[in-house]
PDB file of C-alpha atoms in Angstrom:
ATOM      1  CA  UNK A 476     124.498  93.945 156.822  1.00  0.00           C
ATOM      2  CA  UNK A 477     121.818  94.654 154.278  1.00  0.00           C
ATOM      3  CA  UNK A 478     121.448  98.084 152.678  1.00  0.00           C
ATOM      4  CA  UNK A 479     118.042  99.765 152.341  1.00  0.00           C
ATOM      5  CA  UNK A 480     117.554  98.432 148.772  1.00  0.00           C
ATOM      6  CA  UNK A 481     118.412  94.870 149.783  1.00  0.00           C
ATOM      7  CA  UNK A 482     115.469  94.530 152.110  1.00  0.00           C
ATOM      8  CA  UNK A 483     113.076  91.737 151.216  1.00  0.00           C
ATOM      9  CA  UNK A 484     109.902  92.686 149.395  1.00  0.00           C
ATOM     10  CA  UNK A 485     106.532  91.205 150.212  1.00  0.00           C
ATOM     11  CA  UNK A 486     107.019  88.390 147.700  1.00  0.00           C
ATOM     12  CA  UNK A 487     110.488  87.452 148.990  1.00  0.00           C
ATOM     13  CA  UNK A 488     112.481  89.133 146.158  1.00  0.00           C
ATOM     14  CA  UNK A 489     114.668  92.067 147.041  1.00  0.00           C
ATOM     15  CA  UNK A 490     113.459  95.554 146.078  1.00  0.00           C
ATOM     16  CA  UNK A 491     116.427  95.827 143.657  1.00  0.00           C
ATOM     17  CA  UNK A 492     115.349  92.629 141.831  1.00  0.00           C
ATOM     18  CA  UNK A 493     111.822  93.976 141.454  1.00  0.00           C
ATOM     19  CA  UNK A 494     113.041  97.294 139.988  1.00  0.00           C
ATOM     20  CA  UNK A 495     115.747  95.913 137.680  1.00  0.00           C
ATOM     21  CA  UNK A 496     114.174  92.657 136.517  1.00  0.00           C
ATOM     22  CA  UNK A 497     112.522  93.267 133.139  1.00  0.00           C
ATOM     23  CA  UNK A 498     109.009  92.133 132.543  1.00  0.00           C
ATOM     24  CA  UNK A 499     108.988  90.103 129.363  1.00  0.00           C
ATOM     25  CA  UNK A 500     106.546  87.928 127.497  1.00  0.00           C
ATOM     26  CA  UNK A 501     103.348  89.762 128.288  1.00  0.00           C
ATOM     27  CA  UNK A 502     100.853  91.976 126.456  1.00  0.00           C
ATOM     28  CA  UNK A 503      99.877  95.473 127.429  1.00  0.00           C
ATOM     29  CA  UNK A 504      97.268  97.783 125.960  1.00  0.00           C
ATOM     30  CA  UNK A 505      98.607 100.678 123.887  1.00  0.00           C
ATOM     31  CA  UNK A 506      97.212 103.718 122.158  1.00  0.00           C
ATOM     32  CA  UNK A 507      98.077 103.617 118.446  1.00  0.00           C
ATOM     33  CA  UNK A 508      97.614 105.903 115.474  1.00  0.00           C
ATOM     34  CA  UNK A 509      95.763 104.257 112.600  1.00  0.00           C
ATOM     35  CA  UNK A 510      95.865 105.341 108.965  1.00  0.00           C
ATOM     36  CA  UNK A 511      92.384 106.258 107.780  1.00  0.00           C
ATOM     37  CA  UNK A 512      91.429 105.098 104.264  1.00  0.00           C
ATOM     38  CA  UNK A 513      94.479 102.820 103.975  1.00  0.00           C
ATOM     39  CA  UNK A 514      92.230  99.892 103.036  1.00  0.00           C
ATOM     40  CA  UNK A 515      90.613 101.987 100.290  1.00  0.00           C
ATOM     41  CA  UNK A 516      94.085 102.833  98.959  1.00  0.00           C
ATOM     42  CA  UNK A 517      95.126  99.167  98.997  1.00  0.00           C
ATOM     43  CA  UNK A 518      91.916  97.949  97.374  1.00  0.00           C
ATOM     44  CA  UNK A 519      92.286 100.510  94.592  1.00  0.00           C
ATOM     45  CA  UNK A 520      95.870  99.441  93.885  1.00  0.00           C
ATOM     46  CA  UNK A 521      95.032  95.719  94.008  1.00  0.00           C
ATOM     47  CA  UNK A 522      92.306  96.286  91.409  1.00  0.00           C
ATOM     48  CA  UNK A 523      94.383  98.644  89.234  1.00  0.00           C
ATOM     49  CA  UNK A 524      97.384  96.308  89.147  1.00  0.00           C
ATOM     50  CA  UNK A 525      95.289  93.166  88.449  1.00  0.00           C
ATOM     51  CA  UNK A 526      96.150  91.648  91.865  1.00  0.00           C
ATOM     52  CA  UNK A 527      99.852  91.397  90.905  1.00  0.00           C
ATOM     53  CA  UNK A 528     103.115  92.968  91.975  1.00  0.00           C
ATOM     54  CA  UNK A 529     104.012  95.513  89.299  1.00  0.00           C
ATOM     55  CA  UNK A 530     107.664  94.360  89.325  1.00  0.00           C
ATOM     56  CA  UNK A 531     107.561  90.575  89.590  1.00  0.00           C
ATOM     57  CA  UNK A 532     103.965  89.706  88.753  1.00  0.00           C
ATOM     58  CA  UNK A 533     103.609  87.688  91.957  1.00  0.00           C
ATOM     59  CA  UNK A 534      99.925  87.264  92.826  1.00  0.00           C
ATOM     60  CA  UNK A 535      99.975  86.037  96.425  1.00  0.00           C
ATOM     61  CA  UNK A 536      97.672  88.517  98.165  1.00  0.00           C
ATOM     62  CA  UNK A 537      99.194  88.334 101.678  1.00  0.00           C
ATOM     63  CA  UNK A 538     102.574  89.279 100.151  1.00  0.00           C
ATOM     64  CA  UNK A 539     101.247  92.304  98.232  1.00  0.00           C
ATOM     65  CA  UNK A 540     101.758  95.741  99.750  1.00  0.00           C
ATOM     66  CA  UNK A 541     100.134  99.014  98.741  1.00  0.00           C
ATOM     67  CA  UNK A 542     103.284 101.090  98.687  1.00  0.00           C
ATOM     68  CA  UNK A 543     103.321 104.885  98.684  1.00  0.00           C
ATOM     69  CA  UNK A 544     105.697 106.514  96.215  1.00  0.00           C
ATOM     70  CA  UNK A 545     105.771 109.768  98.163  1.00  0.00           C
ATOM     71  CA  UNK A 546     105.796 108.545 101.783  1.00  0.00           C
ATOM     72  CA  UNK A 547     102.706 108.892 103.941  1.00  0.00           C
ATOM     73  CA  UNK A 548     104.505 111.222 106.357  1.00  0.00           C
ATOM     74  CA  UNK A 549     105.407 113.618 103.522  1.00  0.00           C
ATOM     75  CA  UNK A 550     102.047 113.515 101.740  1.00  0.00           C
ATOM     76  CA  UNK A 551      99.005 115.773 101.977  1.00  0.00           C
ATOM     77  CA  UNK A 552      95.708 114.095 102.930  1.00  0.00           C
ATOM     78  CA  UNK A 553      94.713 113.903  99.253  1.00  0.00           C
ATOM     79  CA  UNK A 554      98.101 112.488  98.195  1.00  0.00           C
ATOM     80  CA  UNK A 555      97.890 109.787 100.881  1.00  0.00           C
ATOM     81  CA  UNK A 556      94.954 108.088  99.154  1.00  0.00           C
ATOM     82  CA  UNK A 557      95.710 108.975  95.518  1.00  0.00           C
ATOM     83  CA  UNK A 558      96.146 105.878  93.374  1.00  0.00           C
ATOM     84  CA  UNK A 559      98.781 107.803  91.401  1.00  0.00           C
ATOM     85  CA  UNK A 560     100.877 107.823  94.597  1.00  0.00           C
ATOM     86  CA  UNK A 561     100.908 104.057  94.825  1.00  0.00           C
ATOM     87  CA  UNK A 562     102.561 100.935  93.545  1.00  0.00           C
ATOM     88  CA  UNK A 563     101.448  97.388  94.259  1.00  0.00           C
ATOM     89  CA  UNK A 564     104.648  95.617  95.265  1.00  0.00           C
ATOM     90  CA  UNK A 565     105.585  92.350  96.905  1.00  0.00           C
ATOM     91  CA  UNK A 566     106.833  92.746 100.480  1.00  0.00           C
ATOM     92  CA  UNK A 567     110.534  92.460  99.538  1.00  0.00           C
ATOM     93  CA  UNK A 568     110.448  95.067  96.768  1.00  0.00           C
ATOM     94  CA  UNK A 569     108.194  97.305  98.881  1.00  0.00           C
ATOM     95  CA  UNK A 570     110.899  97.392 101.551  1.00  0.00           C
ATOM     96  CA  UNK A 571     113.617  98.003  98.935  1.00  0.00           C
ATOM     97  CA  UNK A 572     111.558 100.875  97.481  1.00  0.00           C
ATOM     98  CA  UNK A 573     110.834 102.395 100.914  1.00  0.00           C
ATOM     99  CA  UNK A 574     114.530 102.222 101.829  1.00  0.00           C
ATOM    100  CA  UNK A 575     115.575 103.877  98.563  1.00  0.00           C
ATOM    101  CA  UNK A 576     117.378 100.812  97.225  1.00  0.00           C
ATOM    102  CA  UNK A 577     115.272 100.940  94.055  1.00  0.00           C
ATOM    103  CA  UNK A 578     113.355 103.695  92.293  1.00  0.00           C
ATOM    104  CA  UNK A 579     111.535 104.369  89.021  1.00  0.00           C
ATOM    105  CA  UNK A 580     112.375 106.831  86.291  1.00  0.00           C
ATOM    106  CA  UNK A 581     109.776 108.818  84.311  1.00  0.00           C
ATOM    107  CA  UNK A 582     109.422 105.934  81.852  1.00  0.00           C
ATOM    108  CA  UNK A 583     108.566 103.619  84.787  1.00  0.00           C
ATOM    109  CA  UNK A 584     111.829 101.699  84.495  1.00  0.00           C
ATOM    110  CA  UNK A 585     113.410 100.323  87.667  1.00  0.00           C
ATOM    111  CA  UNK A 586     116.805 101.534  88.836  1.00  0.00           C
ATOM    112  CA  UNK A 587     118.846  99.877  91.563  1.00  0.00           C
ATOM    113  CA  UNK A 588     120.853 102.113  93.871  1.00  0.00           C
ATOM    114  CA  UNK A 589     124.610 102.068  93.274  1.00  0.00           C
ATOM    115  CA  UNK A 590     124.882 101.459  97.033  1.00  0.00           C
ATOM    116  CA  UNK A 591     123.602  97.908  96.485  1.00  0.00           C
ATOM    117  CA  UNK A 592     126.574  95.592  96.073  1.00  0.00           C
ATOM    118  CA  UNK A 593     126.578  93.165  93.160  1.00  0.00           C
ATOM    119  CA  UNK A 594     126.389  89.664  94.598  1.00  0.00           C
ATOM    120  CA  UNK A 595     124.743  86.542  93.261  1.00  0.00           C
ATOM    121  CA  UNK A 596     121.713  87.037  95.536  1.00  0.00           C
ATOM    122  CA  UNK A 597     121.424  90.817  94.992  1.00  0.00           C
ATOM    123  CA  UNK A 598     121.692  90.288  91.251  1.00  0.00           C
ATOM    124  CA  UNK A 599     118.857  87.730  91.396  1.00  0.00           C
ATOM    125  CA  UNK A 600     116.520  89.727  93.640  1.00  0.00           C
ATOM    126  CA  UNK A 601     117.268  93.304  92.540  1.00  0.00           C
ATOM    127  CA  UNK A 602     119.613  93.791  89.606  1.00  0.00           C
ATOM    128  CA  UNK A 603     117.696  91.377  87.361  1.00  0.00           C
ATOM    129  CA  UNK A 604     114.949  94.047  87.283  1.00  0.00           C
ATOM    130  CA  UNK A 605     117.311  97.002  86.678  1.00  0.00           C
ATOM    131  CA  UNK A 606     116.110  98.838  83.575  1.00  0.00           C
ATOM    132  CA  UNK A 607     112.912  96.771  83.325  1.00  0.00           C
ATOM    133  CA  UNK A 608     109.635  98.678  83.128  1.00  0.00           C
ATOM    134  CA  UNK A 609     106.952  97.924  85.696  1.00  0.00           C
ATOM    135  CA  UNK A 610     103.535  96.667  84.669  1.00  0.00           C
ATOM    136  CA  UNK A 611     101.315  99.734  84.593  1.00  0.00           C
ATOM    137  CA  UNK A 612      97.898  99.871  86.248  1.00  0.00           C
ATOM    138  CA  UNK A 613      94.533  99.964  84.462  1.00  0.00           C
ATOM    139  CA  UNK A 614      94.053 103.619  85.473  1.00  0.00           C
ATOM    140  CA  UNK A 615      96.038 106.227  87.388  1.00  0.00           C
ATOM    141  CA  UNK A 616      99.618 105.557  86.346  1.00  0.00           C
ATOM    142  CA  UNK A 617     102.203 106.509  88.947  1.00  0.00           C
ATOM    143  CA  UNK A 618     102.585 110.280  89.073  1.00  0.00           C
ATOM    144  CA  UNK A 619     105.844 111.594  87.649  1.00  0.00           C
ATOM    145  CA  UNK A 620     105.750 114.267  90.371  1.00  0.00           C
ATOM    146  CA  UNK A 621     105.685 111.598  93.090  1.00  0.00           C
ATOM    147  CA  UNK A 622     108.389 109.593  91.300  1.00  0.00           C
ATOM    148  CA  UNK A 623     110.570 112.706  91.168  1.00  0.00           C
ATOM    149  CA  UNK A 624     110.054 113.179  94.922  1.00  0.00           C
ATOM    150  CA  UNK A 625     111.097 109.562  95.511  1.00  0.00           C
ATOM    151  CA  UNK A 626     114.238 109.916  93.390  1.00  0.00           C
ATOM    152  CA  UNK A 627     115.239 113.196  95.058  1.00  0.00           C
ATOM    153  CA  UNK A 628     114.409 112.395  98.683  1.00  0.00           C
ATOM    154  CA  UNK A 629     114.307 108.609  99.156  1.00  0.00           C
ATOM    155  CA  UNK A 630     116.477 106.939  96.515  1.00  0.00           C
ATOM    156  CA  UNK A 631     120.054 106.343  97.596  1.00  0.00           C
ATOM    157  CA  UNK A 632     122.091 107.738  94.734  1.00  0.00           C
TER     158      UNK A 632
END
């Protein structure tokens, strides 16, 4: 005997199958929050850093990220678009910076978190830059105040 949830639906599937079966592989409209002036921020950093990652010098535009030193969520409206709150980084080092795996000191030298294990790959991609100074921008060097915030709140010491 069938229970009430085992009754056939109009399309022949049981009601349980219609409720439980996930809907995958489709698009749906969504309301999203968009950062205002983010393109201005990026364009400023791209110009200031001569279209190159300030760590590696890579100049492949689709791989360059306008990275905030003091995160967007923690910044005032003015800080969010200040060039002194930005670094132009390649996508890999942007992620490492955002996750606190690397930081900069007041002399703009890179430091790798002691939480990053020394391996052949980590040494190549991160530790090779440890102690190296970044290439500074034409104008608006990174703010020491924002760097201090990053070291105290983001960097994994």
